[in-house]
Coordinates of C-alpha atoms and ligand atoms in Angstrom, one line a residue:
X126 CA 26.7 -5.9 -13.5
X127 CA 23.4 -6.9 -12.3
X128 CA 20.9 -5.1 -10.2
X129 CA 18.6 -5.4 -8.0
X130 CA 15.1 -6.0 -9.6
X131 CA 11.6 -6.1 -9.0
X132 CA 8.5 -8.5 -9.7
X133 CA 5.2 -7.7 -9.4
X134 CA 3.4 -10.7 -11.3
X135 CA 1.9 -11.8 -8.1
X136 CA 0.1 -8.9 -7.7
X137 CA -1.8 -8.8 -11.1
X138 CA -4.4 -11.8 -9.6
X139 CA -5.6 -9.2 -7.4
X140 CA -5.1 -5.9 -9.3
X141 CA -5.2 -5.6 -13.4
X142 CA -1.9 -4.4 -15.2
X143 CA -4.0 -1.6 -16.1
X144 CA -5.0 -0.2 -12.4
X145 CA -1.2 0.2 -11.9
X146 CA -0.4 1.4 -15.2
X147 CA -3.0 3.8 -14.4
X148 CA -0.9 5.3 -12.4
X149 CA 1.5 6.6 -14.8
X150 CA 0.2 10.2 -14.8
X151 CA 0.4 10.4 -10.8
X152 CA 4.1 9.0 -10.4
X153 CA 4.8 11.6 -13.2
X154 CA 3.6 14.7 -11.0
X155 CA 5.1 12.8 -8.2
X156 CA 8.8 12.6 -10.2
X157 CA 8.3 16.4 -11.1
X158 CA 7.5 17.5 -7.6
X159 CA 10.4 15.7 -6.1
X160 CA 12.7 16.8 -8.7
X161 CA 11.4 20.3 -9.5
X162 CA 11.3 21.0 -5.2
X163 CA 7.6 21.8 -5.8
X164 CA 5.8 19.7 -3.6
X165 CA 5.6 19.4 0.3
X166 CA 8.7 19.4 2.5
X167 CA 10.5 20.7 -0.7
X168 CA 12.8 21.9 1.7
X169 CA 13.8 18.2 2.8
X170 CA 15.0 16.8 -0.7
X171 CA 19.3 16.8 0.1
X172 CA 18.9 12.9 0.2
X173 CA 17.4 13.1 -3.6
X174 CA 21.0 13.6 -5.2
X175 CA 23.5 12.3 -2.0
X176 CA 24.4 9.2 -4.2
X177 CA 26.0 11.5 -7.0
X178 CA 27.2 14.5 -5.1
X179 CA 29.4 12.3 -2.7
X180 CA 32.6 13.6 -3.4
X181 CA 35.6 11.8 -3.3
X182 CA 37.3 13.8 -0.8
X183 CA 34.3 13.2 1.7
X184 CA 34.7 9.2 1.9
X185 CA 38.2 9.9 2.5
X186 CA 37.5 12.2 5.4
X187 CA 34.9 9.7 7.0
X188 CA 37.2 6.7 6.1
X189 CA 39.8 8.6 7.6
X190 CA 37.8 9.4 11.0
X191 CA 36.7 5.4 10.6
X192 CA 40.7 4.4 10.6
X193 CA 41.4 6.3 13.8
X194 CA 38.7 5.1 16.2
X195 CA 39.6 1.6 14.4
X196 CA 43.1 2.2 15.7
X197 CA 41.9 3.0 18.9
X198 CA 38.8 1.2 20.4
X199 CA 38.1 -2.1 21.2
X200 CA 34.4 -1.1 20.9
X201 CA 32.1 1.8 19.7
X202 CA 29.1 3.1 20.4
X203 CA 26.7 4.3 17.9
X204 CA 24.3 7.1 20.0
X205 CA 21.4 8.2 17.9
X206 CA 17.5 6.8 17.3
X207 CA 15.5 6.9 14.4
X208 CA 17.0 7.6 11.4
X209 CA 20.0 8.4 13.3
X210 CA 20.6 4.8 13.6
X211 CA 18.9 2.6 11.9
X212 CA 20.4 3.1 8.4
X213 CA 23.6 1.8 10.2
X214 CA 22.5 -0.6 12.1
X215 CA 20.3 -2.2 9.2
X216 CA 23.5 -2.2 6.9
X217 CA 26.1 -3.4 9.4
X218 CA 23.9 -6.4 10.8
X219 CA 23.2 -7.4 6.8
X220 CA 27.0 -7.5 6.1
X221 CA 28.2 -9.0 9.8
X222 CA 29.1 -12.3 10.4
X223 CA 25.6 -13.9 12.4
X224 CA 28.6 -14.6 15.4
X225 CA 30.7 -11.7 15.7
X226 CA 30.2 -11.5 19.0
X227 CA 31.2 -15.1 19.7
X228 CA 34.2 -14.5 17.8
X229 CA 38.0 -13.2 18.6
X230 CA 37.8 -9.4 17.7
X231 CA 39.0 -8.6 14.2
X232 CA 40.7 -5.3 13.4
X233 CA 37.4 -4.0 13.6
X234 CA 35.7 -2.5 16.5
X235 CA 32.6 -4.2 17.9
X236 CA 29.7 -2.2 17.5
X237 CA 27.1 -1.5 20.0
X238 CA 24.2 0.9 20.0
X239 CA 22.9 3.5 22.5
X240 CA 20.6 6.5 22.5
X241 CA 18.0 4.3 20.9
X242 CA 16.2 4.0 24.4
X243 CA 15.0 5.0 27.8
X244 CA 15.8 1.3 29.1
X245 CA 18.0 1.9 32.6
X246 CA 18.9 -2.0 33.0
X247 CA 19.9 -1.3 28.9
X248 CA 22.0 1.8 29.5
X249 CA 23.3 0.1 33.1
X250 CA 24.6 -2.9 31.5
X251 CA 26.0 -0.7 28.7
X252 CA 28.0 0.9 31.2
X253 CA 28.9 -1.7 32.8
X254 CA 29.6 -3.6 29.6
X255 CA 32.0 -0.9 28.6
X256 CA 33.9 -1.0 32.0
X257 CA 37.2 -2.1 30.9
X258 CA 37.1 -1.9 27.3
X259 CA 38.6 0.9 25.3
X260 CA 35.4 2.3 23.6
X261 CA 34.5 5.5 21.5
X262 CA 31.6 7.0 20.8
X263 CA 29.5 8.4 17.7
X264 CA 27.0 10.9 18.8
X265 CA 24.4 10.9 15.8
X266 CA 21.8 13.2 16.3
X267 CA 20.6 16.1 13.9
X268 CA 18.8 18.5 16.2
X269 CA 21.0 17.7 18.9
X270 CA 18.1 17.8 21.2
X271 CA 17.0 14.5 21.1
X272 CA 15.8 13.2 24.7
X273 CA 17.1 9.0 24.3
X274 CA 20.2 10.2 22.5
X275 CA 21.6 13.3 25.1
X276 CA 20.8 11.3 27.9
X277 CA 22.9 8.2 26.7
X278 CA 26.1 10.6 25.4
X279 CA 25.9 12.4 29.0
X280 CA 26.7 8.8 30.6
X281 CA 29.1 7.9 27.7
X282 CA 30.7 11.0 27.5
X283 CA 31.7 11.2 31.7
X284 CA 32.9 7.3 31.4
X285 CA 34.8 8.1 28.6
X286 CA 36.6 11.0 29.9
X287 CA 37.0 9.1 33.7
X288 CA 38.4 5.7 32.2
X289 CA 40.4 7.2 28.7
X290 CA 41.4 10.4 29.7
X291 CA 40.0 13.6 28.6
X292 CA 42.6 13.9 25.6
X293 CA 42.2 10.5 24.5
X294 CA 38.4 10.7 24.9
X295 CA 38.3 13.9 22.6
X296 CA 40.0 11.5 19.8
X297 CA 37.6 8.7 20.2
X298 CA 34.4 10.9 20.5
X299 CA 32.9 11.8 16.9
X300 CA 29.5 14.1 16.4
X301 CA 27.3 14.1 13.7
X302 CA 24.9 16.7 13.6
X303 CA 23.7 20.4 12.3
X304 CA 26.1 22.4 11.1
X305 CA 25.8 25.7 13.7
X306 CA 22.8 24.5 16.4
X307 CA 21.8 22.0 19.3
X308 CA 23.4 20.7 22.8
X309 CA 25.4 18.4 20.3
X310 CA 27.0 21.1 17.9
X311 CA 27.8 23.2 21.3
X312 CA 29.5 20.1 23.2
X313 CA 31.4 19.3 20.0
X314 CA 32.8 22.7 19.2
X315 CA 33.5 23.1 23.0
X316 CA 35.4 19.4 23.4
X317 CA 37.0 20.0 19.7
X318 CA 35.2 17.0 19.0
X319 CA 35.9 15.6 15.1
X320 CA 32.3 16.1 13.5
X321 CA 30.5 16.0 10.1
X322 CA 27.7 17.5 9.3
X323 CA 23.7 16.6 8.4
X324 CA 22.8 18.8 5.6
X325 CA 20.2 21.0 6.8
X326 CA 18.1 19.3 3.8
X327 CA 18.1 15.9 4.9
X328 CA 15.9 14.6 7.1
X329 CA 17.0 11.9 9.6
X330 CA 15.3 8.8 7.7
X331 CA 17.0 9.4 4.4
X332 CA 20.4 10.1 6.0
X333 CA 21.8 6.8 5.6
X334 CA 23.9 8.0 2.8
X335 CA 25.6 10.8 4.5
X336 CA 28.0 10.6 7.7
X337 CA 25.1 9.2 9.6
X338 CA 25.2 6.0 7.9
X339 CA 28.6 5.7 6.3
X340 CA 31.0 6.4 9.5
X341 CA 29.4 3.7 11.4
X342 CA 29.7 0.9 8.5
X343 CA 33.6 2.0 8.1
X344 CA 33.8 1.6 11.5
X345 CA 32.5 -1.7 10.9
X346 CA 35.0 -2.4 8.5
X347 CA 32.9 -2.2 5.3
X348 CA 33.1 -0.7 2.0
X349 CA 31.5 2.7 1.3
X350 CA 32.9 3.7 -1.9
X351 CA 30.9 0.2 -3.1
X352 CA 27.6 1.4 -1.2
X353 CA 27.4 4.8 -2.6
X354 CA 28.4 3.4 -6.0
X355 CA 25.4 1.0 -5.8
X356 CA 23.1 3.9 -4.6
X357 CA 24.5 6.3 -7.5
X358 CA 23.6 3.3 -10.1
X359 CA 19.7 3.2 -8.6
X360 CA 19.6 7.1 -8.3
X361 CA 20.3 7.0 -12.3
X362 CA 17.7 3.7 -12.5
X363 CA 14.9 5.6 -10.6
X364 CA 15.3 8.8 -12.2
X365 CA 12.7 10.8 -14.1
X366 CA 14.1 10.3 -17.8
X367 CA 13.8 6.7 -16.9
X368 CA 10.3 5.1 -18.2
X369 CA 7.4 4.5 -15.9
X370 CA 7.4 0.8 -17.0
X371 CA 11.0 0.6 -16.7
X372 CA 11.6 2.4 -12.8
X373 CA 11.6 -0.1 -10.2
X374 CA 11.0 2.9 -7.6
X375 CA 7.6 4.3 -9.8
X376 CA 6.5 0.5 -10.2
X377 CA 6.8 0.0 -6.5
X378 CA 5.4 3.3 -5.2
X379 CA 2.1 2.5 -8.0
X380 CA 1.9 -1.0 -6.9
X381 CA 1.6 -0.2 -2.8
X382 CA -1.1 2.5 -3.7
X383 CA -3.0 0.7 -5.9
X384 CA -3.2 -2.3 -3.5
X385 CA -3.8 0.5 -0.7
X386 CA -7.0 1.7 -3.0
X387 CA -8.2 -1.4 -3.1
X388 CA -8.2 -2.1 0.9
X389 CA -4.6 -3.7 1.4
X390 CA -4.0 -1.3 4.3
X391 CA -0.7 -3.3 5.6
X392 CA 2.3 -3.9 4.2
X393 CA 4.3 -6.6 5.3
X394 CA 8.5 -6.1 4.3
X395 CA 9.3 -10.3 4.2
X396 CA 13.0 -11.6 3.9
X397 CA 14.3 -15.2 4.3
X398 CA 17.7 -14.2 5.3
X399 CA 17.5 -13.4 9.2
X400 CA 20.6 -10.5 8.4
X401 CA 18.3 -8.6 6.8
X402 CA 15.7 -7.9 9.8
X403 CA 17.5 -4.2 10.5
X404 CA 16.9 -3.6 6.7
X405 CA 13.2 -4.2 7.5
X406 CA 13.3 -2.0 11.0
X407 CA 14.7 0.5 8.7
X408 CA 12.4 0.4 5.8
X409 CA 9.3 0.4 8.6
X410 CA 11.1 3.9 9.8
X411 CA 11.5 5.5 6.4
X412 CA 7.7 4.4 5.0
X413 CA 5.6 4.9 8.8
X414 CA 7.7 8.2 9.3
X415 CA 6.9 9.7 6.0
X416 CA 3.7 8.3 5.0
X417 CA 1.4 7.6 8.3
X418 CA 0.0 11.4 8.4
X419 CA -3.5 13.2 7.9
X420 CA -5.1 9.2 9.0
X421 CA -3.9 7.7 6.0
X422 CA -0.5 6.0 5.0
X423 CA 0.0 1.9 4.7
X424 CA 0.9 0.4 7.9
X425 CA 4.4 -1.2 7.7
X426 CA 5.0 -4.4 9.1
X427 CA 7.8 -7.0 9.0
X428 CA 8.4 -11.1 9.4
X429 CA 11.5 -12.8 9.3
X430 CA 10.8 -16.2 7.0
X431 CA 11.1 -18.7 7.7
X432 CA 11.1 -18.2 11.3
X433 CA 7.4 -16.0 12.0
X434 CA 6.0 -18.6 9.6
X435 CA 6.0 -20.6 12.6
X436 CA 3.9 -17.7 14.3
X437 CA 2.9 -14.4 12.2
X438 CA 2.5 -17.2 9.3
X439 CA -1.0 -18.3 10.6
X440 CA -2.2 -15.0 10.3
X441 CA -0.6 -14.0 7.1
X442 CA -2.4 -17.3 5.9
X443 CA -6.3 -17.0 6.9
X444 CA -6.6 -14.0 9.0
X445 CA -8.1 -10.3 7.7
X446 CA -7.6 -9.8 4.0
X447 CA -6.4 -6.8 4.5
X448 CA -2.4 -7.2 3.9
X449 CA -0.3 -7.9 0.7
X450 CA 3.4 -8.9 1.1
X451 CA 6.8 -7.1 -0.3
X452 CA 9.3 -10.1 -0.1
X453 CA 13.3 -8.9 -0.6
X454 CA 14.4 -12.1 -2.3
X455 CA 17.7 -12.7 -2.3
X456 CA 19.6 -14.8 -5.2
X457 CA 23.2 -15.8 -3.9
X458 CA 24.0 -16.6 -0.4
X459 CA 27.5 -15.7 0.9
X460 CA 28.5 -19.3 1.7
X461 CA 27.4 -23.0 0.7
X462 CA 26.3 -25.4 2.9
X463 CA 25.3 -29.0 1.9
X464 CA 22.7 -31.3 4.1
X465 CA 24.6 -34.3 5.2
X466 CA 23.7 -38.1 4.5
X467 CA 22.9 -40.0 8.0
X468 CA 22.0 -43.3 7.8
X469 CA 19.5 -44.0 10.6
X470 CA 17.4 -41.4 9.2
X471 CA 16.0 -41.2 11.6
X472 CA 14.4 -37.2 10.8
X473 CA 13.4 -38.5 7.4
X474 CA 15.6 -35.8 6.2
X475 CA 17.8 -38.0 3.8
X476 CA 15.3 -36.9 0.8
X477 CA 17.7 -33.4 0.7
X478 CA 20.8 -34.9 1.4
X479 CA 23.6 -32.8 -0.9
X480 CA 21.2 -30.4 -1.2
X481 CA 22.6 -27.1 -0.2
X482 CA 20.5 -25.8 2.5
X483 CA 19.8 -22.4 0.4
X484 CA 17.9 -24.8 -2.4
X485 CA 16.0 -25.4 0.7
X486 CA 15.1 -22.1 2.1
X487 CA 14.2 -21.2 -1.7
X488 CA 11.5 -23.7 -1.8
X489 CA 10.2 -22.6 1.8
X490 CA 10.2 -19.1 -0.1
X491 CA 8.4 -20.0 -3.3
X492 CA 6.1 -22.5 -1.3
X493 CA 5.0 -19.4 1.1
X494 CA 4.4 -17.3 -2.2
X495 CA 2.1 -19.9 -3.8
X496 CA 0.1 -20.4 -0.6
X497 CA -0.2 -16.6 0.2
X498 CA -1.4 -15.9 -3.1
X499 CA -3.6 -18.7 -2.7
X500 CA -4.8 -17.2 0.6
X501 CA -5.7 -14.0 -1.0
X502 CA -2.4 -12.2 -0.2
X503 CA -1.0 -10.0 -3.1
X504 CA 3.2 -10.3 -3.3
X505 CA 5.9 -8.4 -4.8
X506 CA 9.4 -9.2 -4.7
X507 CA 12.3 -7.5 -4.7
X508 CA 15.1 -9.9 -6.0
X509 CA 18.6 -8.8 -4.6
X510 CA 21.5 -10.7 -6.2
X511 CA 23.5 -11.0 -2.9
X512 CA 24.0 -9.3 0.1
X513 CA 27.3 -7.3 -0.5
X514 CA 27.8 -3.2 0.0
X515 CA 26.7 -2.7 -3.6
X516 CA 23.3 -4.0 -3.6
X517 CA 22.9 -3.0 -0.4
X518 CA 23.2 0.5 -1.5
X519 CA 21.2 -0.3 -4.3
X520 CA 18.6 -1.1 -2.5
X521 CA 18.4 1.8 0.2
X522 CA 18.3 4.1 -2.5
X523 CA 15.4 2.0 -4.2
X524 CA 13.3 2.1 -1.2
X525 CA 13.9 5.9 -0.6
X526 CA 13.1 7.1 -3.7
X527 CA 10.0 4.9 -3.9
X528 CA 9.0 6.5 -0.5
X529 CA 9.3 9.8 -1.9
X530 CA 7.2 8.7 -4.9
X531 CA 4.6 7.0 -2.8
X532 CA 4.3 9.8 -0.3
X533 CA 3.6 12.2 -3.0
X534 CA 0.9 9.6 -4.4
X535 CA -0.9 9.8 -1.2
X536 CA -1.1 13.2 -0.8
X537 CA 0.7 13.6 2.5
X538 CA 4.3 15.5 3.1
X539 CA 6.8 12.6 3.3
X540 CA 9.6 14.8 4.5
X541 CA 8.0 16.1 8.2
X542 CA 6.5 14.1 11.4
X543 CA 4.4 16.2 13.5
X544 CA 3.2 13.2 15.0
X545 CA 6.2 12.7 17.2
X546 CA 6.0 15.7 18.9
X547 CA 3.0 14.4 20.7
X548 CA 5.0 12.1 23.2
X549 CA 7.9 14.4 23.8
X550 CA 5.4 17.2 24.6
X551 CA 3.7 14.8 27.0
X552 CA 7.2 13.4 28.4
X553 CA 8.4 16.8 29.3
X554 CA 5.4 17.9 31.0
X555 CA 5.3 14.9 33.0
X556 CA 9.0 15.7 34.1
X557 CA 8.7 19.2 34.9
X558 CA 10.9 20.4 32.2
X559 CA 11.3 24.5 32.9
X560 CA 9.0 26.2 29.7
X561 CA 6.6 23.0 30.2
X562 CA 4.7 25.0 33.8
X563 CA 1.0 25.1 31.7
X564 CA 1.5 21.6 30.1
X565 CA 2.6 20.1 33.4
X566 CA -0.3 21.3 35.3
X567 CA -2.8 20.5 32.0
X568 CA -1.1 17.0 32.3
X569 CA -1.5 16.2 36.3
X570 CA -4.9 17.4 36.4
X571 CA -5.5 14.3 33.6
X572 CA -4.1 12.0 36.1
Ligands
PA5_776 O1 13.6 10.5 10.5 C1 13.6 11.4 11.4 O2 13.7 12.6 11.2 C2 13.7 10.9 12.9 O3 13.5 9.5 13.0 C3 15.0 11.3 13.5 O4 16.0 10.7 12.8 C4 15.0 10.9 15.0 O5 13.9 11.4 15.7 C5 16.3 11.4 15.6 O6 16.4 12.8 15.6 P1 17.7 13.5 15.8 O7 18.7 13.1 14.8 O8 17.4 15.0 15.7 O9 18.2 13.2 17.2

């Protein structure tokens, strides 16, 4: 079986082999931080060993909860921000067919996503949307306090209940979140909601791999066994006992810092396969999340190739040097498609006729690499062999473990965000939450 691999020749133009091997020692103290629980946020490191403790018994139980609001919804709504969603999203959207929505309903449920936002047109069409469809509801949220995410369940919770029924609705209404606190445990223990729990060691970001991710993508109608098998075979690959030159996740993590030493400040997260943009929303959460503390951390961008060639590409190509370029490559595309023959012509296209349009994108890819190196833009790629549940898991668990790594590297505590407090603080004041009196008054006489 293959696996997903990374190349970092593209790179060594800008930084010597030996700067990155250099970093040997650090990813070592890194490894035996993470895996000894001895560095910061040691009390956040559930998500280091989810691939292998998964139990058999607990993909039955989600795949179970998955069959019965297959059964009975026509649509359902995945409530949560954050990490809370975006590990879903990111894998659903990869494996999805580009026109689902176009398309009769299979025997899965359409998916839509709530909680993500403030936005009242978003949330009124939502409800509107949902207006004679049967629809359930995951409520994903692990302090069960979150602002976006309440607000959104409070509406989808009272239509619910007025068009399905209470009984029905308490069938069709799942909760993810801690195991004894917050507004979401209380509602759920109250409704005898069906719930699963975040492990009070994982933080939101790295929660793809428990209920948070994995009942949303059976609802979806894909394979979790496969995912979590394909994250278990990277959580072996990126282990300690596996050598520095060897570990895709300690090559990575060395590589970003190194190019971060040496001024590359933004990261860019590149794929030529538009499915994969959630995987890149995701990625941005995971890495700005847990690295952007203390004024330091790589800024984590995204492009979709080949489309932002035709507008971030300018930039990439001749603006500040200051970027380098992570590219997830993928090898085999799901279907085939060959360029017709026309005779007229007419778009001088005839050149790549029986081509299949993949050879195509391939050279756009390979193209872009040879001019952004040539522009003085560093590039690593990630080659994926295809987008299926395997690699997909494969690659999460990559990128997490990496994070961990890279975090550690820098010197911040990947595993907390103090930094979004700030907002919420602000937010509350400005509404006159009760306990917010002194911060509302602080805040109107800034006005
Ligand atoms: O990674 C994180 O911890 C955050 O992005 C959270 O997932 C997000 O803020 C949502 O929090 P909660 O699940 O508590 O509603």
């Amino acid at each position: 079986m293959k696996s997903i691999s990374l190349n970092i020749e593209k790179v060594l133009g800008f930084i010597p082999r030996e700067t990155i091997a250099g970093y040997e020692a650090r990813v070592k103290v890194a490894m035996d931080a993470l895996h000894h629980k001895t560095g910061k946020g040691n009390d956040f490191l559930g998500w280091l060993h989810l691939p292998s403790s998964i139990t058999p018994e607990q993909l039955a139980d989600i795949n179970n909860t998955a069959a019965t609001l297959r059964e009975n919804c026509e649509v359902v709504v995945i409530a949560g921000i954050g990490g809370s969603y975006l590990g879903a999203k990111a894998v659903i959207e990869a494996l999805s067919n580009s026109f689902t929505w176009l398309r009769p309903r299979s025997s899965a449920p359409y998916i839509v996503y709530a909680g993500h936002n403030i936005g009242e047109d978003y949330l009124y069409e939502l409800t509107e949307f949902l207006k004679d469809k049967k629809f359930g509801v995951i409520n994903i949220s692990k302090s069960g306090t979150t602002t976006e995410t309440a607000l959104a369940f409070r509406l989808l919770k009272k239509q619910c209940e007025d068009q399905r029924g209470k009984e029905t609705a308490k069938k069709v209404i799942v909760a993810i979140t801690d195991a004894h606190k917050g507004a979401a445990r209380t509602t759920a223990d109250q409704e005898g909601y069906k719930t699963f729990v975040i492990p009070d060691d994982v933080g939101g970001r790295l929660s793809v791999l428990t209920p948070v991710g994995l009942l949303p993508i059976a609802v979806a109608g894909y394979d979790i066994t496969k995912l979590v098998e394909g994250a278990q075979v990277m959580e072996a690959a990126c282990g300690p006992d596996t050598p520095f030159a060897e570990n895709i996740a300690a090559q990575y993590a060395a590589t970003r810092n190194a190019l971060y030493a040496a001024g590359k400040k933004i990261e860019i997260l590149v794929n030529y396969n538009p499915k994969l943009h959630y995987v890149s929303e995701w990625w941005k959460q995971l890495y700005g999340e847990s690295e952007g503390k203390e004024h330091k951390g790589i800024f984590p961008a995204s492009v979709d190739f080949s489309t932002d060639l035709h507008s971030m590409g300018q930039w990439i190509q001749e603006g500040e040097r200051s970027i380098f370029e992570t590219v997830i490559s993928v090898e085999k595309t799901q279907h085939s498609l060959k360029v017709p023959s026309d005779e007229a012509n007419l778009d001088d296209l005839n050149f790549l006729a029986g081509k299949r349009v993949d050879e195509v994108n391939k050279m756009a890819e390979l193209g872009t690499q040879i001019a952004h190196v040539d522009g003085g833009v560093p590039n690593m790629r990630i080659v994926v062999p295809e987008v299926n549940e395997y690699y997909i898991g494969e690659l999460l668990y990559f990128f997490e473990k990496a994070c961990g790594i890279s975090g550690y590297i820098l010197g911040v505590n990947p595993f907390d965000q103090p930094g979004v407090e700030a907002y919420k603080k602000n937010m509350f004041a400005l509404l006159n939450k009760p306990g917010y009196e002194e911060e509302s008054k602080a805040i109107q006489a800034r006005l």
